[in-house]
Amino acid sequence: MTAAATGHNESLSSPYHHERVPALAHQTHGDFRHASKQIYRRRPVRLRHAEAALARRRVRLGRSVLGRPIEAVELGDPRATRRLLVVGSIHGDETAGIALVERLGLSDPVPGADMWLVDELNPDGVAAHRRQNARGVDLNRNFPWHWRLVGRKGDQQYSGPRPLSEPETRIARRLIRRVRPTITIWFHQPLALVDRSGGNVAIERRFARLTGLPLRHIGPYPGTATGWQNHRLPHTTAFVVELPPGPLTKRRRERYGRAVIRLAR
């Protein structure tokens, strides 16, 4: 109805048009600023908002040892075959990646990609400002690939009594098996480098180039998240990015965030 009315108004200026209905002879676009016209105009805006809401959703993944929620933001098209997982912090005293992942969660979805963003896998450690979880376990020594007993409770890199003994590592494993991310990035600190973690080195090299961080090899370590994924899902790539010490500057946060987006394209 409204589209037809707009077409009628445009035709009034034509020398070939002769309106035979007196009530319509002098209508202009202003005559159609009634409720139905306003609803029609607002409809595309509402549709865009609805599409944005569908493209961004928060997912509860589980709870930490002390019951703190661990959540993810899914950003993008769930049907996409290109999927990224980005984890801001697995060690509670290495937290610069949290703000970076939170900022990514506010960005526009990348067409053709589905990003899963976890700001904190170890919220108990973040709250206590310590590396390990609430049971004193280094979560990045608790994954099953090449796991071995390391240290004892209280040690910085205590592996836990057995693989996947901690709820946080079980949550991460469940998420990775569910999403099967093409690329997974784990942010750490404070070495300021991209680690050659055993996946596709071309992807790691590209991310290093985009961020300006050097590409180095700092392992191997037993029971790591990257080692487990690269073994369990051999056609995917999981790697560690060691951020510089301290909070990220806005410039670095934006640069590293753009690098993640570029990998998603």
Coordinates of C-alpha atoms in Angstrom, one line a residue:
M1 CA 0.0 0.0 0.0
T2 CA 2.7 2.5 1.0
A3 CA 5.0 1.6 -1.9
A4 CA 2.0 2.2 -4.3
A5 CA 1.2 5.5 -2.7
T6 CA 4.8 6.6 -3.0
G7 CA 4.7 5.6 -6.7
H8 CA 1.5 7.7 -7.2
N9 CA 3.1 10.8 -5.7
E10 CA 6.1 10.5 -8.0
S11 CA 3.7 10.2 -11.0
L12 CA 1.9 13.5 -10.1
S13 CA 4.8 15.5 -11.7
S14 CA 4.6 13.5 -15.0
P15 CA 2.9 15.4 -17.9
Y16 CA 1.5 12.1 -19.1
H17 CA -0.4 11.4 -15.8
H18 CA -4.0 12.7 -15.3
E19 CA -5.4 11.9 -11.9
R20 CA -9.2 11.2 -12.1
V21 CA -9.8 10.9 -8.3
P22 CA -10.2 14.4 -6.9
A23 CA -9.0 13.3 -3.4
L24 CA -5.7 12.1 -4.8
A25 CA -5.0 15.0 -7.1
H26 CA -2.9 17.1 -4.7
Q27 CA -1.3 14.5 -2.4
T28 CA 2.4 14.8 -1.8
H29 CA 4.9 12.6 0.1
G30 CA 3.9 14.5 3.2
D31 CA 0.4 13.2 3.0
F32 CA 1.7 9.7 3.8
R33 CA 3.3 10.5 7.1
H34 CA 0.6 8.5 9.0
A35 CA 1.0 5.6 11.3
S36 CA 1.2 2.9 8.7
K37 CA 3.9 4.8 6.8
Q38 CA 6.0 5.3 10.0
I39 CA 5.7 1.6 10.8
Y40 CA 6.8 0.7 7.3
R41 CA 9.8 3.0 7.6
R42 CA 10.8 1.6 11.0
R43 CA 10.6 -2.0 9.8
P44 CA 14.0 -2.2 8.1
V45 CA 15.6 -0.7 11.3
R46 CA 13.9 -3.4 13.4
L47 CA 15.0 -6.1 11.0
R48 CA 18.6 -4.9 11.2
H49 CA 18.5 -4.9 15.0
A50 CA 17.0 -8.4 15.0
E51 CA 19.7 -9.7 12.6
A52 CA 22.4 -8.2 14.9
A53 CA 20.9 -9.9 17.9
L54 CA 20.9 -13.2 16.1
A55 CA 24.5 -12.7 15.1
R56 CA 25.6 -12.1 18.7
R57 CA 24.5 -14.3 21.6
R58 CA 25.9 -15.0 25.1
V59 CA 26.3 -18.7 26.0
R60 CA 26.7 -20.1 29.5
L61 CA 29.4 -22.8 29.3
G62 CA 29.6 -23.9 32.9
R63 CA 31.1 -22.9 36.3
S64 CA 34.5 -22.7 37.8
V65 CA 35.6 -24.5 41.0
L66 CA 34.1 -21.8 43.1
G67 CA 30.9 -21.5 41.1
R68 CA 31.8 -18.5 39.0
P69 CA 30.1 -18.5 35.6
I70 CA 32.2 -19.1 32.5
E71 CA 30.6 -17.7 29.4
A72 CA 31.2 -17.2 25.7
V73 CA 29.9 -14.7 23.2
E74 CA 29.1 -16.2 19.8
L75 CA 29.5 -13.6 17.1
G76 CA 28.6 -14.3 13.5
D77 CA 26.9 -17.0 11.5
P78 CA 26.5 -20.3 13.3
R79 CA 26.3 -22.0 9.9
A80 CA 29.7 -20.7 8.8
T81 CA 32.4 -23.3 8.2
R82 CA 35.1 -20.8 9.2
R83 CA 35.1 -20.7 13.0
L84 CA 37.4 -19.0 15.4
L85 CA 37.8 -19.4 19.2
V86 CA 39.6 -16.7 21.1
V87 CA 40.4 -17.0 24.8
G88 CA 41.4 -13.9 26.7
S89 CA 42.9 -15.5 29.8
I90 CA 43.6 -19.0 31.1
H91 CA 46.1 -17.9 33.7
G92 CA 44.6 -15.6 36.4
D93 CA 47.6 -13.3 36.5
E94 CA 47.8 -12.8 32.7
T95 CA 44.7 -10.7 32.1
A96 CA 45.5 -8.2 29.3
G97 CA 43.7 -10.4 26.8
I98 CA 40.4 -10.0 28.7
A99 CA 39.9 -6.4 27.5
L100 CA 40.9 -7.4 24.0
V101 CA 38.3 -10.2 23.8
E102 CA 35.6 -8.1 25.4
R103 CA 36.3 -5.4 22.7
L104 CA 36.0 -8.1 20.0
G105 CA 32.6 -9.0 21.4
L106 CA 31.4 -5.5 20.5
S107 CA 32.6 -5.6 16.9
D108 CA 30.5 -6.2 13.9
P109 CA 30.2 -9.9 12.8
V110 CA 32.6 -11.0 10.1
P111 CA 30.6 -12.2 7.0
G112 CA 31.1 -15.9 6.5
A113 CA 32.6 -16.5 9.9
D114 CA 31.6 -17.6 13.4
M115 CA 33.7 -16.3 16.3
W116 CA 33.5 -17.7 19.8
L117 CA 34.9 -15.4 22.4
V118 CA 35.8 -16.4 26.0
D119 CA 37.2 -13.6 28.1
E120 CA 38.0 -15.6 31.2
L121 CA 38.4 -19.4 31.4
N122 CA 39.8 -19.1 34.9
P123 CA 37.6 -16.5 36.7
D124 CA 38.7 -17.8 40.2
G125 CA 42.3 -17.2 39.3
V126 CA 41.6 -13.7 38.0
A127 CA 39.7 -12.8 41.2
A128 CA 42.7 -14.0 43.3
H129 CA 45.3 -12.5 40.9
R130 CA 47.1 -15.8 40.6
R131 CA 48.1 -18.1 37.8
Q132 CA 46.3 -21.3 38.9
N133 CA 42.6 -22.0 39.5
A134 CA 41.0 -22.3 43.0
R135 CA 42.5 -25.8 43.5
G136 CA 46.0 -24.6 42.7
V137 CA 46.1 -26.2 39.2
D138 CA 47.8 -24.7 36.2
L139 CA 45.0 -25.2 33.7
N140 CA 47.4 -25.1 30.8
R141 CA 49.1 -28.3 32.2
N142 CA 45.8 -30.1 32.7
F143 CA 44.8 -31.1 29.1
P144 CA 45.2 -34.7 28.1
W145 CA 47.7 -34.6 25.3
H146 CA 51.2 -35.5 26.6
W147 CA 49.9 -34.9 30.2
R148 CA 52.3 -35.9 33.0
L149 CA 52.3 -35.1 36.7
V150 CA 54.1 -31.8 37.2
G151 CA 54.9 -30.5 40.6
R152 CA 52.5 -30.5 43.5
K153 CA 49.7 -28.4 44.7
G154 CA 51.0 -24.9 45.3
D155 CA 53.6 -25.0 42.6
Q156 CA 53.2 -22.5 39.7
Q157 CA 52.8 -25.2 37.1
Y158 CA 51.1 -27.9 39.1
S159 CA 49.4 -30.1 36.5
G160 CA 46.6 -31.5 38.8
P161 CA 46.3 -35.1 39.9
R162 CA 45.1 -36.3 36.5
P163 CA 44.2 -35.0 33.0
L164 CA 41.0 -32.9 32.9
S165 CA 40.7 -33.0 36.7
E166 CA 39.4 -29.4 36.7
P167 CA 36.0 -28.1 35.6
E168 CA 37.6 -25.3 33.6
T169 CA 39.6 -27.6 31.4
R170 CA 36.6 -29.8 30.9
I171 CA 34.6 -26.8 29.8
A172 CA 37.3 -25.8 27.3
R173 CA 37.5 -29.3 25.9
R174 CA 33.7 -29.6 25.6
L175 CA 33.6 -26.2 23.8
I176 CA 36.4 -27.1 21.3
R177 CA 34.8 -30.4 20.5
R178 CA 31.4 -28.7 20.0
V179 CA 32.6 -25.8 17.9
R180 CA 35.6 -27.5 16.1
P181 CA 37.2 -24.1 15.6
T182 CA 39.3 -23.6 12.4
I183 CA 41.6 -21.4 14.5
T184 CA 42.0 -21.0 18.2
I185 CA 44.0 -18.2 19.8
W186 CA 45.0 -18.4 23.5
F187 CA 46.2 -15.1 24.9
H188 CA 49.0 -15.2 27.5
Q189 CA 51.6 -12.8 28.9
P190 CA 54.2 -11.3 29.2
L191 CA 56.7 -12.5 26.5
A192 CA 55.4 -10.3 23.6
L193 CA 55.5 -13.0 20.8
V194 CA 53.5 -15.4 18.8
D195 CA 54.3 -19.0 19.7
R196 CA 54.9 -21.7 17.1
S197 CA 52.5 -24.0 18.9
G198 CA 52.3 -27.0 16.5
G199 CA 49.5 -26.0 14.1
N200 CA 49.7 -24.4 10.7
V201 CA 52.8 -22.3 10.9
A202 CA 51.6 -20.1 8.0
I203 CA 48.6 -19.0 10.1
E204 CA 50.9 -18.3 13.1
R205 CA 53.3 -16.4 10.8
R206 CA 50.5 -14.3 9.4
F207 CA 49.2 -13.4 12.8
A208 CA 52.7 -12.4 13.9
R209 CA 53.0 -10.2 10.8
L210 CA 49.7 -8.5 11.4
T211 CA 50.4 -7.8 15.1
G212 CA 54.1 -6.9 14.7
L213 CA 55.0 -9.6 17.3
P214 CA 57.9 -11.9 16.5
L215 CA 57.3 -15.6 15.8
R216 CA 59.1 -17.9 18.3
H217 CA 58.9 -21.4 19.7
I218 CA 58.7 -21.4 23.5
G219 CA 57.6 -25.1 24.2
P220 CA 57.1 -27.8 24.4
Y221 CA 55.1 -28.1 27.6
P222 CA 53.0 -31.1 28.8
G223 CA 49.2 -30.9 29.0
T224 CA 48.6 -27.7 27.0
A225 CA 45.4 -26.6 25.4
T226 CA 47.1 -25.9 22.1
G227 CA 48.9 -29.3 22.0
W228 CA 45.7 -31.1 22.7
Q229 CA 43.6 -29.4 20.0
N230 CA 46.4 -29.6 17.4
H231 CA 46.5 -33.4 18.1
R232 CA 42.8 -34.0 18.6
L233 CA 41.7 -31.9 15.6
P234 CA 44.6 -32.1 13.2
H235 CA 43.1 -30.0 10.4
T236 CA 42.7 -27.0 12.8
T237 CA 45.3 -24.6 14.3
A238 CA 45.6 -23.6 17.9
F239 CA 48.3 -21.3 19.0
V240 CA 49.5 -19.1 21.9
V241 CA 49.9 -15.3 21.6
E242 CA 52.1 -13.9 24.4
L243 CA 51.0 -10.3 24.9
P244 CA 53.4 -7.7 26.4
P245 CA 53.5 -7.2 30.1
G246 CA 50.9 -5.0 31.8
P247 CA 47.6 -3.7 30.4
L248 CA 47.4 -3.2 26.7
T249 CA 47.5 0.3 25.3
K250 CA 44.5 1.3 23.2
R251 CA 46.7 1.2 20.1
R252 CA 47.9 -2.3 20.7
R253 CA 44.4 -3.5 21.6
E254 CA 43.0 -2.2 18.3
R255 CA 45.9 -3.6 16.3
Y256 CA 45.6 -7.1 17.8
G257 CA 41.9 -7.0 17.5
R258 CA 42.1 -6.1 13.8
A259 CA 44.6 -9.0 13.4
V260 CA 42.0 -11.4 14.8
I261 CA 39.3 -10.1 12.5
R262 CA 41.7 -10.5 9.5
L263 CA 42.2 -14.2 10.4
A264 CA 38.4 -14.6 10.5
R265 CA 37.9 -13.4 7.0

